[in-house]
CSV table of C-alpha atoms in Angstrom, one decimal:
chain,number,residue,atom,x,y,z
A,283,GLN,CA,0.0,0.0,0.0
A,284,LEU,CA,3.1,2.2,0.1
A,285,ASP,CA,5.8,2.5,-2.4
A,286,TYR,CA,8.8,4.8,-2.7
A,287,LYS,CA,10.6,6.1,-5.8
A,288,ALA,CA,13.9,8.0,-5.9
A,289,PRO,CA,13.8,11.6,-7.0
A,290,GLN,CA,13.1,12.0,-10.7
A,291,ASN,CA,11.5,14.2,-13.3
A,292,TRP,CA,8.3,12.9,-14.9
A,293,ASN,CA,9.0,14.8,-18.1
A,294,GLN,CA,12.4,13.2,-18.4
A,295,LEU,CA,11.2,9.6,-17.9
A,296,ASN,CA,11.2,7.4,-20.9
A,297,ARG,CA,8.0,5.5,-21.9
A,298,ALA,CA,9.1,2.4,-19.9
A,299,GLY,CA,9.7,4.5,-16.8
A,300,LYS,CA,6.2,6.1,-17.0
A,301,ALA,CA,4.7,2.6,-17.7
A,302,LYS,CA,6.1,1.4,-14.4
A,303,PHE,CA,4.1,4.1,-12.6
A,304,VAL,CA,1.0,3.0,-14.5
A,305,ARG,CA,1.6,-0.7,-13.5
A,306,HIS,CA,1.9,0.4,-9.8
A,307,CYS,CA,-1.2,2.5,-10.1
A,308,LEU,CA,-3.2,-0.3,-11.7
A,309,ALA,CA,-2.0,-2.8,-9.1
A,310,MET,CA,-2.7,-0.6,-6.1
A,311,ALA,CA,-6.2,0.3,-7.4
A,312,ASN,CA,-7.0,-3.4,-7.9
A,313,THR,CA,-5.8,-4.3,-4.4
A,314,LYS,CA,-6.4,-1.9,-1.5
A,315,GLY,CA,-5.4,1.5,-2.9
A,316,GLY,CA,-2.2,3.1,-1.7
A,317,TYR,CA,0.5,5.7,-2.1
A,318,ILE,CA,3.6,6.2,-4.2
A,319,VAL,CA,6.0,8.7,-2.7
A,320,VAL,CA,8.4,10.2,-5.2
A,321,GLY,CA,11.6,11.7,-3.6
A,322,VAL,CA,12.5,8.8,-1.3
A,323,ALA,CA,15.3,6.4,-2.2
A,324,GLU,CA,15.1,2.8,-1.0
A,325,ASP,CA,17.9,0.5,0.1
A,326,ARG,CA,18.3,-3.0,-1.5
A,327,SER,CA,15.6,-4.5,0.7
A,328,GLY,CA,13.1,-1.9,-0.3
A,329,ARG,CA,13.2,0.1,2.9
A,330,PRO,CA,13.1,3.9,2.6
A,331,CYS,CA,16.5,5.3,3.6
A,332,LEU,CA,17.1,8.7,2.0
A,333,LEU,CA,14.4,11.4,2.3
A,334,LYS,CA,15.8,13.5,-0.4
A,335,GLY,CA,12.8,15.3,-1.7
A,336,LEU,CA,12.5,16.8,-5.2
A,337,THR,CA,13.8,19.9,-6.9
A,338,GLU,CA,11.3,22.5,-7.9
A,339,ASP,CA,11.5,21.3,-11.6
A,340,GLN,CA,11.0,17.7,-10.5
A,341,VAL,CA,8.0,18.7,-8.4
A,342,LEU,CA,6.4,20.7,-11.2
A,343,SER,CA,6.9,17.8,-13.6
A,344,PHE,CA,4.4,15.7,-11.7
A,345,ASP,CA,1.5,17.9,-12.9
A,346,PRO,CA,-1.7,16.0,-11.8
A,347,THR,CA,-3.4,16.6,-15.2
A,348,ASN,CA,-0.5,15.4,-17.4
A,349,VAL,CA,0.3,12.4,-15.1
A,350,GLY,CA,-3.4,11.5,-14.8
A,351,ASN,CA,-3.9,11.7,-18.6
A,352,PHE,CA,-0.9,9.4,-19.2
A,353,VAL,CA,-1.9,6.8,-16.5
A,354,ASN,CA,-5.5,6.7,-17.5
A,355,ARG,CA,-4.6,6.2,-21.2
A,356,TYR,CA,-3.7,2.7,-20.2
A,357,ALA,CA,-6.4,2.0,-17.5
A,358,ASP,CA,-9.8,0.7,-18.2
A,359,PRO,CA,-11.8,2.1,-16.4
A,360,ALA,CA,-9.9,5.2,-15.4
A,361,ILE,CA,-8.2,5.1,-12.0
A,362,ASP,CA,-9.4,7.4,-9.3
A,363,PHE,CA,-6.2,9.0,-8.0
A,364,ASP,CA,-4.5,12.3,-7.3
A,365,VAL,CA,-1.0,13.6,-7.4
A,366,VAL,CA,-0.3,15.9,-4.4
A,367,ARG,CA,2.9,17.8,-3.9
A,368,PRO,CA,3.4,18.5,-0.2
A,369,LEU,CA,6.2,20.3,1.5
A,370,VAL,CA,7.5,18.2,4.4
A,371,ASP,CA,10.5,19.3,6.6
A,372,ASN,CA,11.4,21.8,3.9
A,373,ARG,CA,11.5,19.1,1.2
A,374,ARG,CA,9.0,18.7,-1.6
A,375,TYR,CA,7.6,15.3,-2.6
A,376,ALA,CA,5.1,14.1,-5.2
A,377,ILE,CA,2.7,11.6,-3.8
A,378,PHE,CA,0.3,9.5,-5.9
A,379,VAL,CA,-2.8,8.9,-3.8
A,380,ILE,CA,-4.5,5.9,-5.4
A,381,ARG,CA,-8.0,4.8,-4.4
A,382,ARG,CA,-9.1,1.2,-4.8
A,383,PHE,CA,-11.6,0.5,-7.5
A,384,SER,CA,-15.2,1.1,-6.6
A,385,THR,CA,-17.2,-1.0,-9.0
A,386,LEU,CA,-15.1,-2.5,-11.8
A,387,PRO,CA,-11.5,-3.6,-11.5
A,388,HIS,CA,-8.9,-1.9,-13.7
A,389,VAL,CA,-7.5,-3.8,-16.7
A,390,CYS,CA,-4.6,-2.6,-18.7
A,391,GLY,CA,-5.9,-1.4,-22.1
A,392,TYR,CA,-2.6,-1.2,-24.0
A,393,CYS,CA,0.9,-2.7,-24.1
A,394,SER,CA,3.8,-0.5,-23.3
A,395,GLU,CA,7.5,-1.6,-23.5
A,396,ASN,CA,8.0,-4.7,-21.4
A,397,GLU,CA,6.1,-3.1,-18.5
A,398,LEU,CA,2.5,-3.4,-19.4
A,399,GLN,CA,0.5,-6.1,-21.1
A,400,GLN,CA,-2.9,-5.5,-22.7
A,401,GLY,CA,-5.9,-7.2,-21.0
A,402,VAL,CA,-4.1,-7.9,-17.7
A,403,PHE,CA,-5.3,-7.2,-14.2
A,404,TYR,CA,-2.3,-6.0,-12.1
A,405,ILE,CA,-2.2,-6.6,-8.3
A,406,ARG,CA,0.0,-5.6,-5.4
A,407,THR,CA,1.6,-8.5,-3.5
A,408,ALA,CA,2.6,-8.7,0.1
A,409,ASP,CA,6.3,-8.1,-0.9
A,410,ALA,CA,5.4,-4.8,-2.6
A,411,ALA,CA,5.6,-6.1,-6.1
A,412,SER,CA,3.1,-5.0,-8.8
A,413,ARG,CA,2.5,-8.0,-11.1
A,414,PRO,CA,-0.2,-9.6,-13.2
A,415,ALA,CA,-2.9,-11.6,-11.4
A,416,TYR,CA,-2.3,-15.1,-12.7
A,417,ARG,CA,-3.5,-17.3,-9.9
A,418,SER,CA,-7.2,-18.3,-9.9
A,419,SER,CA,-7.4,-17.2,-6.2
A,420,GLU,CA,-6.1,-13.7,-7.1
A,421,ILE,CA,-8.6,-13.3,-10.0
A,422,HIS,CA,-11.3,-14.7,-7.8
A,423,ALA,CA,-10.5,-12.1,-5.1
A,424,ILE,CA,-10.8,-9.2,-7.6
A,425,VAL,CA,-14.1,-10.5,-8.9
A,426,GLN,CA,-15.4,-11.0,-5.3
A,427,ARG,CA,-14.4,-7.4,-4.4
A,428,SER,CA,-16.1,-6.1,-7.5
A,429,LEU,CA,-19.3,-7.9,-6.6
A,430,ARG,CA,-19.2,-6.8,-3.0
A,431,ASN,CA,-18.7,-3.2,-4.0
A,432,GLN,CA,-21.6,-3.4,-6.5
A,433,ARG,CA,-23.9,-4.9,-3.8
A,434,GLU,CA,-23.0,-2.1,-1.4
A,435,ILE,CA,-23.9,0.5,-4.1
A,436,LEU,CA,-27.2,-1.3,-4.8
A,437,GLY,CA,-27.9,-1.5,-1.0
A,438,ARG,CA,-27.4,2.3,-0.7
A,439,MET,CA,-29.7,2.9,-3.6
A,440,LEU,CA,-32.4,0.7,-2.2
A,441,ARG,CA,-32.1,2.3,1.3
A,442,GLY,CA,-32.4,5.7,-0.3
A,443,ILE,CA,-35.5,4.7,-2.2
A,444,LEU,CA,-37.2,2.8,0.6
A,445,TYR,CA,-36.4,4.8,3.7
A,446,GLU,CA,-35.5,8.3,2.5
A,447,GLY,CA,-37.6,8.6,-0.6
A,448,LYS,CA,-34.6,9.4,-2.7
A,449,TYR,CA,-31.7,7.9,-4.5
A,450,THR,CA,-28.3,8.4,-2.7
């Protein structure tokens, strides 16, 4: 639910570098949601160790509209996420705030480099990897979550109609 990326400039990333962000966004949205914090380097075991922050140019490169358009070009349906750029201890960061899917899981709509495969549901694993769901239990969990979410929406609609005389 939490991932760290070293300081970088979105505009200077190649297509494969941007596709990695897409893969992580898809995986987090299909699992529990989460955060990608850009400006924190990790050690070999994946633990955050250097809170470097971003330069002003790097921060500005993570424009929510541009990043959102790129990410959602590959996501079907579009991922509900924001890119916020807070100042923490006099250092700037870019944080992807990714919400889990509400009704339908996100499938990758297009291939990109060796990072994204069309028609694949990406998931987040316990060891913080973002990979395709290939086990039947993983796909089953995604489908069950989708059905549960849709039942909750239907329940809210029915309660609104029956008890409040309106649709909520």
